[in-house]
Amino acid sequence: MMTTDVILETRGLVKEFKGFVAVAGVDLRVRRGTIHALIGPNGAGKTTCFNLLTKFLPPTRGQILYEGSDITAEKPAQIARRGIVRSFQISATFPHLTVLENVRVALQRQLGTSFHFWRSERTLDALNGRALELLDTVGLREFADVVTVELPYGRKRALEIATTLAMEPKLMLLDEPTQGMGHEDVDLVTQLIKKVAANRTVLMVEHNMNVVARIADTITVLARGAVIAEGRYEQVSKNPQVLEAYMGSAEVELQGAHG
C-alpha cells in the first residue's frame, strides 16, 4: 500500500488515565476514499480513540499522521481547518432554527463570518443556494422551512450530516451515527453515509453490525484498548478473538448481520 493511499495513520497510540490504559498502542491506517469502521464491545476504547484523533484529548504516547503530516501536537481548531470534521459533536444543530437556517449557520462558520451577526440577513441569504444543495444531498430540501425541533429523529441526523458537509470535510468522523434509531431511520442514515462517502473518507464508530456489514470497506476491532482484528466484514465476523471479545453475546449478531 502506497503512503499516499493513507489519509490518516496512528502509530503506537496510547492514552492512560491515572494508571488505566484506555488506548493501548493502536496502529490505525485509514485509506483515502473508504468507509472505515471502528467497532468493539463497550469499554473497548473507541470513543477515546476518536477523542485523540480530534484532539479533544492529548495522547500519552504515540503519533497521529494526517496526509503525511504529524498532527499529534495540534489543537482541535487546527485539525478542523485541515478538513477533519467530527459529526454529531461540532455540528450539533440549533433546535429552534429552521433546517435551512442551521445549514446556513454552518456555512457561515466555514466562511469565517460566524461572529458578524450584525451582517446576518443579507450575507446569509447569499448562502441559500449552497445550503439548498446540501439539503438536496441529504434528502431534506422539502423540510427546509421546518423548525429543527419538529424533525423526526433520523432526519435530525441527516441534518447533522448536512451541517458537517458544510464544513467541507476531507475526513468525516461519525460517532455512533445510528444510535437509538428504529429500522427505517437506520436505513435512511446508512444510505446517506454511503452517498456522502462517495468522494470523501469516513471513519465511523458504530454498534450496529448490520450497518457495518453493509457499508464498511475496512473494519478495525478494538478490545481493551487494543486492535484485535482488522479486515473486511467477512473476515472479522468469523475471527475467534473477535467473537470472544464480545463474550459470545454478539456471536449471533455478528454472524447473522447479513441476513
Short mmCIF file of C-alpha atoms in Angstrom, two decimals:
data_model
loop_
_atom_site.label_atom_id
_atom_site.label_comp_id
_atom_site.label_asym_id
_atom_site.label_seq_id
_atom_site.Cartn_x
_atom_site.Cartn_y
_atom_site.Cartn_z
CA MET A 1 0.00 0.00 0.00
CA MET A 2 1.45 3.34 -1.00
CA THR A 3 1.54 6.01 1.69
CA THR A 4 -0.45 8.41 -0.48
CA ASP A 5 -3.38 5.99 -0.17
CA VAL A 6 -3.43 6.53 3.59
CA ILE A 7 -5.15 9.74 4.71
CA LEU A 8 -4.92 9.08 8.46
CA GLU A 9 -2.46 6.96 10.38
CA THR A 10 -1.77 6.38 14.06
CA ARG A 11 1.44 4.82 15.33
CA GLY A 12 1.54 3.27 18.78
CA LEU A 13 -1.27 5.49 20.07
CA VAL A 14 -1.61 5.26 23.86
CA LYS A 15 -3.94 7.01 26.31
CA GLU A 16 -3.63 6.41 30.03
CA PHE A 17 -5.91 7.83 32.73
CA LYS A 18 -4.30 7.57 36.17
CA GLY A 19 -2.82 4.16 35.50
CA PHE A 20 -5.77 2.85 33.47
CA VAL A 21 -4.84 2.23 29.84
CA ALA A 22 -7.85 3.21 27.67
CA VAL A 23 -6.00 3.02 24.34
CA ALA A 24 -3.07 0.61 24.20
CA GLY A 25 -0.70 1.08 21.27
CA VAL A 26 -3.22 1.43 18.44
CA ASP A 27 -1.86 1.38 14.88
CA LEU A 28 -4.58 2.52 12.52
CA ARG A 29 -4.35 3.17 8.78
CA VAL A 30 -7.38 4.75 7.12
CA ARG A 31 -7.27 4.65 3.33
CA ARG A 32 -8.42 7.65 1.34
CA GLY A 33 -11.89 7.38 -0.16
CA THR A 34 -13.04 4.47 2.01
CA ILE A 35 -15.54 3.91 4.83
CA HIS A 36 -13.58 2.59 7.81
CA ALA A 37 -15.50 1.34 10.87
CA LEU A 38 -14.16 1.14 14.40
CA ILE A 39 -16.08 -1.46 16.38
CA GLY A 40 -15.73 -3.30 19.68
CA PRO A 41 -17.56 -4.12 22.89
CA ASN A 42 -18.37 -1.39 25.43
CA GLY A 43 -15.25 -0.02 27.08
CA ALA A 44 -13.05 -1.07 24.14
CA GLY A 45 -11.62 2.45 23.73
CA LYS A 46 -13.43 3.50 20.55
CA THR A 47 -14.64 6.90 21.80
CA THR A 48 -11.29 7.63 23.48
CA CYS A 49 -9.64 6.90 20.12
CA PHE A 50 -11.96 9.40 18.42
CA ASN A 51 -11.19 11.98 21.12
CA LEU A 52 -7.47 11.53 20.47
CA LEU A 53 -7.89 11.89 16.71
CA THR A 54 -9.88 15.13 17.03
CA LYS A 55 -7.55 16.42 19.79
CA PHE A 56 -10.27 16.61 22.44
CA LEU A 57 -7.69 14.59 24.41
CA PRO A 58 -3.88 14.61 24.13
CA PRO A 59 -2.28 11.16 23.68
CA THR A 60 0.02 9.85 26.41
CA ARG A 61 2.34 8.43 23.74
CA GLY A 62 2.33 7.76 20.01
CA GLN A 63 1.85 9.69 16.79
CA ILE A 64 -1.06 10.81 14.61
CA LEU A 65 -0.32 11.49 10.95
CA TYR A 66 -2.77 13.13 8.55
CA GLU A 67 -1.92 13.30 4.84
CA GLY A 68 1.67 12.55 5.84
CA SER A 69 1.98 15.43 8.37
CA ASP A 70 2.46 14.82 12.08
CA ILE A 71 -0.59 16.42 13.76
CA THR A 72 -0.05 14.90 17.22
CA ALA A 73 0.51 18.28 18.90
CA GLU A 74 -2.15 20.26 17.00
CA LYS A 75 -5.23 21.81 18.58
CA PRO A 76 -8.85 20.91 17.67
CA ALA A 77 -9.30 24.09 15.58
CA GLN A 78 -6.17 23.34 13.53
CA ILE A 79 -7.39 19.80 12.92
CA ALA A 80 -10.78 21.08 11.74
CA ARG A 81 -9.08 23.53 9.36
CA ARG A 82 -7.20 20.62 7.81
CA GLY A 83 -10.56 19.07 6.91
CA ILE A 84 -11.04 16.57 9.75
CA VAL A 85 -14.60 17.13 10.97
CA ARG A 86 -16.36 15.12 13.65
CA SER A 87 -20.07 14.89 13.16
CA PHE A 88 -22.62 14.95 15.98
CA GLN A 89 -20.17 16.94 18.11
CA ILE A 90 -19.12 20.05 16.21
CA SER A 91 -22.30 20.08 14.18
CA ALA A 92 -24.97 19.73 16.84
CA THR A 93 -27.97 21.58 15.45
CA PHE A 94 -29.90 24.54 16.84
CA PRO A 95 -33.38 23.18 17.69
CA HIS A 96 -35.32 26.44 17.25
CA LEU A 97 -33.85 27.43 13.88
CA THR A 98 -35.26 26.03 10.66
CA VAL A 99 -33.46 23.27 8.80
CA LEU A 100 -32.23 25.79 6.19
CA GLU A 101 -31.03 28.25 8.85
CA ASN A 102 -28.99 25.50 10.55
CA VAL A 103 -27.13 24.76 7.32
CA ARG A 104 -26.58 28.48 6.69
CA VAL A 105 -25.02 28.90 10.14
CA ALA A 106 -22.64 26.00 9.37
CA LEU A 107 -21.74 27.57 6.01
CA GLN A 108 -21.14 30.90 7.72
CA ARG A 109 -18.75 29.18 10.11
CA GLN A 110 -16.88 27.81 7.10
CA LEU A 111 -16.64 31.35 5.65
CA GLY A 112 -15.25 32.63 8.94
CA THR A 113 -18.03 35.21 9.35
CA SER A 114 -19.58 33.40 12.32
CA PHE A 115 -19.25 36.32 14.69
CA HIS A 116 -20.51 39.05 12.37
CA PHE A 117 -24.12 38.58 13.30
CA TRP A 118 -24.93 42.21 12.51
CA ARG A 119 -24.35 41.32 8.85
CA SER A 120 -26.70 38.44 9.23
CA GLU A 121 -29.62 38.52 6.83
CA ARG A 122 -28.01 39.74 3.59
CA THR A 123 -24.81 37.72 4.00
CA LEU A 124 -26.77 34.65 4.93
CA ASP A 125 -29.18 34.99 2.01
CA ALA A 126 -26.19 34.66 -0.32
CA LEU A 127 -25.60 31.22 1.20
CA ASN A 128 -29.10 29.94 0.41
CA GLY A 129 -28.12 28.32 -2.89
CA ARG A 130 -25.34 26.24 -1.35
CA ALA A 131 -27.48 25.43 1.70
CA LEU A 132 -30.29 24.10 -0.53
CA GLU A 133 -27.76 21.99 -2.49
CA LEU A 134 -26.60 20.42 0.78
CA LEU A 135 -30.20 19.77 1.82
CA ASP A 136 -30.74 18.08 -1.57
CA THR A 137 -27.73 15.86 -0.90
CA VAL A 138 -29.21 14.58 2.36
CA GLY A 139 -32.82 14.45 1.13
CA LEU A 140 -34.07 17.33 3.27
CA ARG A 141 -34.95 20.04 0.76
CA GLU A 142 -38.69 19.64 1.37
CA PHE A 143 -38.01 20.20 5.10
CA ALA A 144 -36.08 23.46 4.56
CA ASP A 145 -38.61 25.63 6.42
CA VAL A 146 -39.37 23.15 9.20
CA VAL A 147 -38.19 24.13 12.68
CA THR A 148 -35.49 21.59 13.54
CA VAL A 149 -37.03 20.51 16.84
CA GLU A 150 -40.02 19.16 14.86
CA LEU A 151 -37.95 16.86 12.64
CA PRO A 152 -38.16 13.09 13.18
CA TYR A 153 -35.02 11.65 14.81
CA GLY A 154 -33.48 10.13 11.68
CA ARG A 155 -33.98 13.38 9.76
CA LYS A 156 -32.23 15.28 12.55
CA ARG A 157 -29.24 13.04 11.99
CA ALA A 158 -29.44 13.74 8.26
CA LEU A 159 -29.40 17.47 9.07
CA GLU A 160 -26.33 16.98 11.27
CA ILE A 161 -24.61 15.30 8.31
CA ALA A 162 -25.58 18.28 6.10
CA THR A 163 -24.09 20.76 8.61
CA THR A 164 -20.94 18.62 8.75
CA LEU A 165 -20.73 18.65 4.94
CA ALA A 166 -21.00 22.46 5.07
CA MET A 167 -17.58 22.40 6.77
CA GLU A 168 -16.17 20.75 3.61
CA PRO A 169 -14.55 17.80 5.36
CA LYS A 170 -11.96 15.61 3.68
CA LEU A 171 -12.27 13.14 6.53
CA MET A 172 -15.62 12.76 8.33
CA LEU A 173 -15.59 11.15 11.76
CA LEU A 174 -19.05 9.80 12.56
CA ASP A 175 -19.67 8.94 16.19
CA GLU A 176 -22.42 6.29 16.56
CA PRO A 177 -24.44 7.73 13.64
CA THR A 178 -27.37 5.29 14.00
CA GLN A 179 -27.56 5.11 17.78
CA GLY A 180 -31.10 4.97 19.18
CA MET A 181 -32.80 4.67 15.78
CA GLY A 182 -35.59 2.44 14.50
CA HIS A 183 -35.08 0.32 11.34
CA GLU A 184 -36.41 2.90 8.90
CA ASP A 185 -34.14 5.67 10.22
CA VAL A 186 -31.14 3.32 10.32
CA ASP A 187 -31.71 2.54 6.62
CA LEU A 188 -32.06 6.23 5.78
CA VAL A 189 -28.85 7.23 7.54
CA THR A 190 -26.89 4.19 6.28
CA GLN A 191 -27.77 5.08 2.67
CA LEU A 192 -26.86 8.68 3.37
CA ILE A 193 -23.42 7.79 4.77
CA LYS A 194 -22.73 5.65 1.70
CA LYS A 195 -23.77 8.54 -0.54
CA VAL A 196 -21.67 11.25 1.17
CA ALA A 197 -18.68 8.89 1.33
CA ALA A 198 -18.57 8.73 -2.48
CA ASN A 199 -15.96 11.50 -2.71
CA ARG A 200 -14.52 11.67 0.80
CA THR A 201 -13.22 9.44 3.58
CA VAL A 202 -15.38 8.31 6.51
CA LEU A 203 -14.18 6.88 9.82
CA MET A 204 -17.08 5.77 11.99
CA VAL A 205 -17.67 4.27 15.41
CA GLU A 206 -20.77 2.11 15.12
CA HIS A 207 -22.50 -0.54 17.25
CA ASN A 208 -25.00 -1.73 14.65
CA MET A 209 -23.41 -4.71 12.86
CA ASN A 210 -25.95 -4.59 10.01
CA VAL A 211 -24.76 -1.08 9.18
CA VAL A 212 -21.09 -2.05 9.38
CA ALA A 213 -21.68 -5.16 7.24
CA ARG A 214 -23.47 -3.12 4.57
CA ILE A 215 -21.18 -0.15 4.08
CA ALA A 216 -17.74 -0.52 5.70
CA ASP A 217 -14.77 -1.25 3.40
CA THR A 218 -12.49 -1.96 6.35
CA ILE A 219 -13.31 -2.79 9.96
CA THR A 220 -10.94 -2.40 12.90
CA VAL A 221 -11.98 -4.25 16.04
CA LEU A 222 -10.83 -2.91 19.41
CA ALA A 223 -10.95 -4.74 22.73
CA ARG A 224 -9.50 -3.37 25.98
CA GLY A 225 -7.94 -0.51 24.03
CA ALA A 226 -6.01 -2.67 21.56
CA VAL A 227 -6.62 -3.74 17.95
CA ILE A 228 -7.51 -7.44 17.88
CA ALA A 229 -8.57 -7.78 14.24
CA GLU A 230 -8.83 -5.82 11.03
CA GLY A 231 -10.18 -6.50 7.57
CA ARG A 232 -13.39 -6.85 5.64
CA TYR A 233 -16.60 -7.79 7.46
CA GLU A 234 -16.48 -11.40 6.22
CA GLN A 235 -13.06 -11.86 7.84
CA VAL A 236 -13.58 -10.13 11.18
CA SER A 237 -17.04 -11.60 11.81
CA LYS A 238 -15.52 -15.11 11.82
CA ASN A 239 -12.43 -14.20 13.86
CA PRO A 240 -12.40 -16.26 17.11
CA GLN A 241 -10.74 -13.40 19.04
CA VAL A 242 -13.49 -11.01 17.95
CA LEU A 243 -16.27 -13.42 18.92
CA GLU A 244 -14.57 -13.98 22.27
CA ALA A 245 -14.20 -10.22 22.87
CA TYR A 246 -17.94 -9.90 22.53
CA MET A 247 -18.15 -12.80 25.03
CA GLY A 248 -20.48 -14.77 22.81
CA SER A 249 -23.21 -12.14 23.20
CA ALA A 250 -22.64 -10.76 19.73
CA GLU A 251 -21.80 -14.07 18.08
CA VAL A 252 -25.26 -14.49 16.61
CA GLU A 253 -25.43 -10.79 15.78
CA LEU A 254 -22.01 -10.78 14.10
CA GLN A 255 -22.63 -13.95 12.11
CA GLY A 256 -26.21 -13.06 11.22
CA ALA A 257 -25.78 -9.43 10.24
CA HIS A 258 -26.03 -10.09 6.52
CA GLY A 259 -29.36 -11.84 6.97
#
